[in-house]
Amino acid sequence: MKRLIMTSLILFSILGADAQKPKLEKATFGMGCFWCTEAVFQRLNGVSNVRSGYEGGHLANPTYEDICTGTTGHAEVIEMQYDPSKISYDELLEVFWKLHDPTTLNRQGADVGTQYRSVIFYHSEQQKATAEKYKALLNKENAFGKPVVTAIDKAQTFYVAENYHQDYYIKNGQAPYCRAVILPKMDKLEKLFKAKIKH
C-alpha cells in the first residue's frame, strides 16, 4: 500500500511539473538576411530556441551555397519558439513588420533575391488569420506609403542552416556587416520595443 501511495505521489508530481511548463508555440519569419532576423527575435522576452534556416523551396537539405544561387525557392528564415503567456503572436508580428521593409518582396537593403523575401510561414489557421488581418489593415491604412507584399504561406519543411550561421550576431557583433546592418536594427528594436526586450 505504501509503495502504491509513493508511486501515485511521484506520478502526480511529474504530471504537475508538466502542467507548470509553459506551452510553447512556433513562429517562422523571413525578413531578409537571417542574421538580422535572428538577432532581433533573440532579444525578445518569451522567445526561445531561435534558429536560422531555409524554408519554402523545392530542394531537400539545401546548403547555404545552394540558397545563394536564388534558384532553390527557399527563403532565409528563422524558426523560434515563444511563450504566448509572455509574448503574443500579434506582438511578434508587430516586431516583424516594423523591423524590415515589407513593401519589397525580394529585397532588403543590399540583399537581393527570392531568398531574401518578406514571408510569414504560419503554423496554424489562427496564425494565418492573424497575419492576413494585419497585412490587410496595414494596406488599408497605407502604413508604409506602399503596399505590403509580405507572402503568407503554410509552414513547410524547415532546414536548419549551417552551424556558423547560428547566433551570428552574438558571436560576430564587431564584424563590419554586423555593425553596419544589424546594429541599426538592434537600436531600432531598443527604441520601439524596449518593454519587450530581455534584460
mmCIF file of C-alpha atoms in Angstrom:
data_model
loop_
_atom_site.group_PDB
_atom_site.id
_atom_site.type_symbol
_atom_site.label_atom_id
_atom_site.label_comp_id
_atom_site.label_asym_id
_atom_site.label_seq_id
_atom_site.Cartn_x
_atom_site.Cartn_y
_atom_site.Cartn_z
ATOM 1 C CA MET A 1 0.000 0.000 0.000
ATOM 2 C CA LYS A 2 2.842 2.371 0.925
ATOM 3 C CA ARG A 3 4.537 1.649 -2.373
ATOM 4 C CA LEU A 4 1.282 2.397 -4.243
ATOM 5 C CA ILE A 5 0.890 5.741 -2.441
ATOM 6 C CA MET A 6 4.538 6.652 -3.178
ATOM 7 C CA THR A 7 4.111 5.733 -6.863
ATOM 8 C CA SER A 8 0.957 7.855 -7.037
ATOM 9 C CA LEU A 9 2.702 10.814 -5.406
ATOM 10 C CA ILE A 10 5.650 10.588 -7.811
ATOM 11 C CA LEU A 11 3.285 10.334 -10.767
ATOM 12 C CA PHE A 12 1.266 13.351 -9.611
ATOM 13 C CA SER A 13 4.416 15.428 -9.082
ATOM 14 C CA ILE A 14 5.636 14.572 -12.610
ATOM 15 C CA LEU A 15 2.246 15.432 -14.109
ATOM 16 C CA GLY A 16 2.152 18.602 -12.038
ATOM 17 C CA ALA A 17 5.594 19.640 -13.301
ATOM 18 C CA ASP A 18 4.442 19.095 -16.883
ATOM 19 C CA ALA A 19 1.340 21.185 -16.268
ATOM 20 C CA GLN A 20 3.563 24.009 -14.910
ATOM 21 C CA LYS A 21 5.740 24.090 -18.023
ATOM 22 C CA PRO A 22 4.667 26.846 -20.411
ATOM 23 C CA LYS A 23 3.033 25.637 -23.608
ATOM 24 C CA LEU A 24 5.379 26.926 -26.267
ATOM 25 C CA GLU A 25 4.268 27.696 -29.807
ATOM 26 C CA LYS A 26 6.253 28.042 -33.008
ATOM 27 C CA ALA A 27 6.653 31.004 -35.361
ATOM 28 C CA THR A 28 8.634 31.312 -38.616
ATOM 29 C CA PHE A 29 9.548 34.591 -40.313
ATOM 30 C CA GLY A 30 11.699 35.662 -43.246
ATOM 31 C CA MET A 31 12.674 39.330 -43.441
ATOM 32 C CA GLY A 32 15.876 39.407 -45.464
ATOM 33 C CA CYS A 33 19.176 38.100 -44.136
ATOM 34 C CA PHE A 34 18.548 35.630 -41.306
ATOM 35 C CA TRP A 35 21.488 37.011 -39.308
ATOM 36 C CA CYS A 36 19.485 40.212 -38.773
ATOM 37 C CA THR A 37 16.204 38.432 -38.116
ATOM 38 C CA GLU A 38 17.752 36.051 -35.587
ATOM 39 C CA ALA A 39 19.490 38.898 -33.712
ATOM 40 C CA VAL A 40 16.218 40.819 -33.329
ATOM 41 C CA PHE A 41 13.994 37.973 -32.119
ATOM 42 C CA GLN A 42 16.613 36.520 -29.751
ATOM 43 C CA ARG A 43 16.275 39.715 -27.701
ATOM 44 C CA LEU A 44 12.537 39.393 -27.052
ATOM 45 C CA ASN A 45 11.020 38.279 -23.771
ATOM 46 C CA GLY A 46 9.176 34.970 -24.108
ATOM 47 C CA VAL A 47 11.114 33.917 -27.237
ATOM 48 C CA SER A 48 13.493 30.951 -27.151
ATOM 49 C CA ASN A 49 15.302 28.465 -29.365
ATOM 50 C CA VAL A 50 15.703 30.850 -32.320
ATOM 51 C CA ARG A 51 17.299 29.008 -35.253
ATOM 52 C CA SER A 52 18.342 30.282 -38.656
ATOM 53 C CA GLY A 53 17.448 28.135 -41.637
ATOM 54 C CA TYR A 54 15.792 27.711 -45.008
ATOM 55 C CA GLU A 55 12.137 27.156 -45.893
ATOM 56 C CA GLY A 56 9.744 27.256 -48.809
ATOM 57 C CA GLY A 57 11.826 25.722 -51.577
ATOM 58 C CA HIS A 58 11.893 22.562 -53.676
ATOM 59 C CA LEU A 59 15.376 21.194 -52.875
ATOM 60 C CA ALA A 60 15.826 18.813 -49.931
ATOM 61 C CA ASN A 61 18.613 19.618 -47.447
ATOM 62 C CA PRO A 62 19.850 22.767 -49.199
ATOM 63 C CA THR A 63 23.212 24.302 -48.311
ATOM 64 C CA TYR A 64 23.961 27.999 -47.977
ATOM 65 C CA GLU A 65 25.708 27.839 -51.353
ATOM 66 C CA ASP A 66 22.516 26.372 -52.892
ATOM 67 C CA ILE A 67 20.398 29.131 -51.360
ATOM 68 C CA CYS A 68 22.717 31.880 -52.608
ATOM 69 C CA THR A 69 22.011 30.911 -56.224
ATOM 70 C CA GLY A 70 18.398 32.052 -55.708
ATOM 71 C CA THR A 71 17.163 29.047 -57.696
ATOM 72 C CA THR A 72 16.016 26.669 -54.916
ATOM 73 C CA GLY A 73 12.909 28.655 -53.966
ATOM 74 C CA HIS A 74 13.900 28.796 -50.296
ATOM 75 C CA ALA A 75 13.818 31.892 -48.137
ATOM 76 C CA GLU A 76 16.291 32.640 -45.368
ATOM 77 C CA VAL A 77 14.106 32.410 -42.256
ATOM 78 C CA ILE A 78 14.217 31.991 -38.532
ATOM 79 C CA GLU A 79 12.137 29.465 -36.641
ATOM 80 C CA MET A 80 11.518 30.221 -32.983
ATOM 81 C CA GLN A 81 9.525 29.046 -30.018
ATOM 82 C CA TYR A 82 7.576 31.538 -27.956
ATOM 83 C CA ASP A 83 5.552 31.506 -24.764
ATOM 84 C CA PRO A 84 2.119 33.070 -25.506
ATOM 85 C CA SER A 85 1.742 33.937 -21.813
ATOM 86 C CA LYS A 86 4.747 36.291 -22.193
ATOM 87 C CA ILE A 87 4.513 37.466 -25.794
ATOM 88 C CA SER A 88 1.645 37.076 -28.246
ATOM 89 C CA TYR A 89 1.785 36.221 -31.936
ATOM 90 C CA ASP A 90 0.333 39.693 -32.580
ATOM 91 C CA GLU A 91 3.327 41.236 -30.800
ATOM 92 C CA LEU A 92 5.775 39.084 -32.781
ATOM 93 C CA LEU A 93 4.101 40.277 -35.982
ATOM 94 C CA GLU A 94 4.385 43.894 -34.870
ATOM 95 C CA VAL A 95 8.150 43.474 -34.446
ATOM 96 C CA PHE A 96 8.331 41.603 -37.772
ATOM 97 C CA TRP A 97 6.635 44.381 -39.753
ATOM 98 C CA LYS A 98 8.419 47.301 -38.081
ATOM 99 C CA LEU A 99 11.966 45.876 -38.294
ATOM 100 C CA HIS A 100 12.174 45.363 -42.071
ATOM 101 C CA ASP A 101 10.652 46.730 -45.267
ATOM 102 C CA PRO A 102 7.598 44.569 -46.092
ATOM 103 C CA THR A 103 6.930 46.533 -49.285
ATOM 104 C CA THR A 104 9.853 44.978 -51.172
ATOM 105 C CA LEU A 105 9.176 41.294 -51.723
ATOM 106 C CA ASN A 106 12.613 40.082 -52.826
ATOM 107 C CA ARG A 107 14.919 42.740 -51.462
ATOM 108 C CA GLN A 108 16.125 44.009 -48.103
ATOM 109 C CA GLY A 109 18.751 46.710 -48.444
ATOM 110 C CA ALA A 110 21.681 45.399 -50.458
ATOM 111 C CA ASP A 111 20.393 41.797 -50.222
ATOM 112 C CA VAL A 112 18.510 40.996 -53.428
ATOM 113 C CA GLY A 113 16.870 37.719 -54.491
ATOM 114 C CA THR A 114 13.932 35.442 -53.681
ATOM 115 C CA GLN A 115 15.917 34.021 -50.736
ATOM 116 C CA TYR A 116 15.550 37.418 -49.027
ATOM 117 C CA ARG A 117 11.789 37.701 -49.484
ATOM 118 C CA SER A 118 9.441 39.031 -46.855
ATOM 119 C CA VAL A 119 7.486 35.965 -45.723
ATOM 120 C CA ILE A 120 5.467 34.574 -42.839
ATOM 121 C CA PHE A 121 5.188 30.787 -42.627
ATOM 122 C CA TYR A 122 2.155 30.080 -40.466
ATOM 123 C CA HIS A 123 1.829 27.010 -38.220
ATOM 124 C CA SER A 124 -1.926 27.193 -37.580
ATOM 125 C CA GLU A 125 -5.081 28.618 -39.104
ATOM 126 C CA GLN A 126 -5.140 31.142 -36.282
ATOM 127 C CA GLN A 127 -1.642 32.398 -37.186
ATOM 128 C CA LYS A 128 -2.706 32.626 -40.828
ATOM 129 C CA ALA A 129 -5.837 34.626 -39.978
ATOM 130 C CA THR A 130 -3.895 36.976 -37.672
ATOM 131 C CA ALA A 131 -1.166 37.621 -40.264
ATOM 132 C CA GLU A 132 -3.704 38.227 -43.045
ATOM 133 C CA LYS A 133 -5.765 40.538 -40.826
ATOM 134 C CA TYR A 134 -2.748 42.718 -40.004
ATOM 135 C CA LYS A 135 -1.463 42.768 -43.576
ATOM 136 C CA ALA A 136 -4.896 43.939 -44.787
ATOM 137 C CA LEU A 137 -5.029 46.582 -42.044
ATOM 138 C CA LEU A 138 -1.545 47.915 -42.867
ATOM 139 C CA ASN A 139 -2.524 48.196 -46.517
ATOM 140 C CA LYS A 140 -5.874 49.811 -45.720
ATOM 141 C CA GLU A 141 -4.101 52.437 -43.605
ATOM 142 C CA ASN A 142 -1.301 52.778 -46.174
ATOM 143 C CA ALA A 143 1.060 52.418 -43.202
ATOM 144 C CA PHE A 144 4.220 52.239 -45.301
ATOM 145 C CA GLY A 145 3.188 54.510 -48.171
ATOM 146 C CA LYS A 146 3.378 51.464 -50.476
ATOM 147 C CA PRO A 147 1.540 48.105 -50.449
ATOM 148 C CA VAL A 148 2.740 45.437 -48.011
ATOM 149 C CA VAL A 149 3.763 42.495 -50.220
ATOM 150 C CA THR A 150 4.751 40.017 -47.497
ATOM 151 C CA ALA A 151 3.931 36.433 -48.531
ATOM 152 C CA ILE A 152 1.819 34.452 -46.050
ATOM 153 C CA ASP A 153 2.427 30.740 -46.669
ATOM 154 C CA LYS A 154 1.738 27.480 -44.872
ATOM 155 C CA ALA A 155 4.792 26.231 -42.967
ATOM 156 C CA GLN A 156 6.838 23.687 -44.890
ATOM 157 C CA THR A 157 9.951 21.699 -44.053
ATOM 158 C CA PHE A 158 12.406 23.847 -42.116
ATOM 159 C CA TYR A 159 16.061 23.096 -42.807
ATOM 160 C CA VAL A 160 18.446 24.307 -40.109
ATOM 161 C CA ALA A 161 21.288 26.374 -41.546
ATOM 162 C CA GLU A 162 24.939 25.501 -41.017
ATOM 163 C CA ASN A 163 26.383 25.999 -37.509
ATOM 164 C CA TYR A 164 28.323 29.146 -38.376
ATOM 165 C CA HIS A 165 25.026 30.928 -39.149
ATOM 166 C CA GLN A 166 23.584 30.251 -35.678
ATOM 167 C CA ASP A 167 23.913 33.046 -33.067
ATOM 168 C CA TYR A 168 25.741 35.024 -35.736
ATOM 169 C CA TYR A 169 25.392 38.479 -34.200
ATOM 170 C CA ILE A 170 26.212 37.226 -30.705
ATOM 171 C CA LYS A 171 29.444 35.658 -31.993
ATOM 172 C CA ASN A 172 30.396 38.295 -34.598
ATOM 173 C CA GLY A 173 28.986 41.573 -33.289
ATOM 174 C CA GLN A 174 32.161 43.505 -34.156
ATOM 175 C CA ALA A 175 32.253 42.342 -37.804
ATOM 176 C CA PRO A 176 31.702 45.155 -40.362
ATOM 177 C CA TYR A 177 28.401 43.659 -41.635
ATOM 178 C CA CYS A 178 27.043 43.366 -38.097
ATOM 179 C CA ARG A 179 27.984 46.950 -37.235
ATOM 180 C CA ALA A 180 26.668 48.403 -40.489
ATOM 181 C CA VAL A 181 23.480 46.372 -40.984
ATOM 182 C CA ILE A 182 22.429 44.574 -37.793
ATOM 183 C CA LEU A 183 23.342 47.176 -35.164
ATOM 184 C CA PRO A 184 20.908 49.814 -36.554
ATOM 185 C CA LYS A 185 18.114 47.209 -36.362
ATOM 186 C CA MET A 186 19.051 46.467 -32.738
ATOM 187 C CA ASP A 187 18.966 50.200 -31.953
ATOM 188 C CA LYS A 188 15.531 50.453 -33.583
ATOM 189 C CA LEU A 189 14.323 47.431 -31.591
ATOM 190 C CA GLU A 190 15.547 49.077 -28.385
ATOM 191 C CA LYS A 191 13.776 52.308 -29.277
ATOM 192 C CA LEU A 192 10.428 50.832 -30.390
ATOM 193 C CA PHE A 193 10.119 47.738 -28.185
ATOM 194 C CA LYS A 194 12.108 48.479 -25.022
ATOM 195 C CA ALA A 195 9.439 46.919 -22.781
ATOM 196 C CA LYS A 196 9.570 43.618 -24.717
ATOM 197 C CA ILE A 197 13.358 43.131 -24.542
ATOM 198 C CA LYS A 198 15.178 40.674 -22.274
ATOM 199 C CA HIS A 199 17.345 42.370 -19.642
#
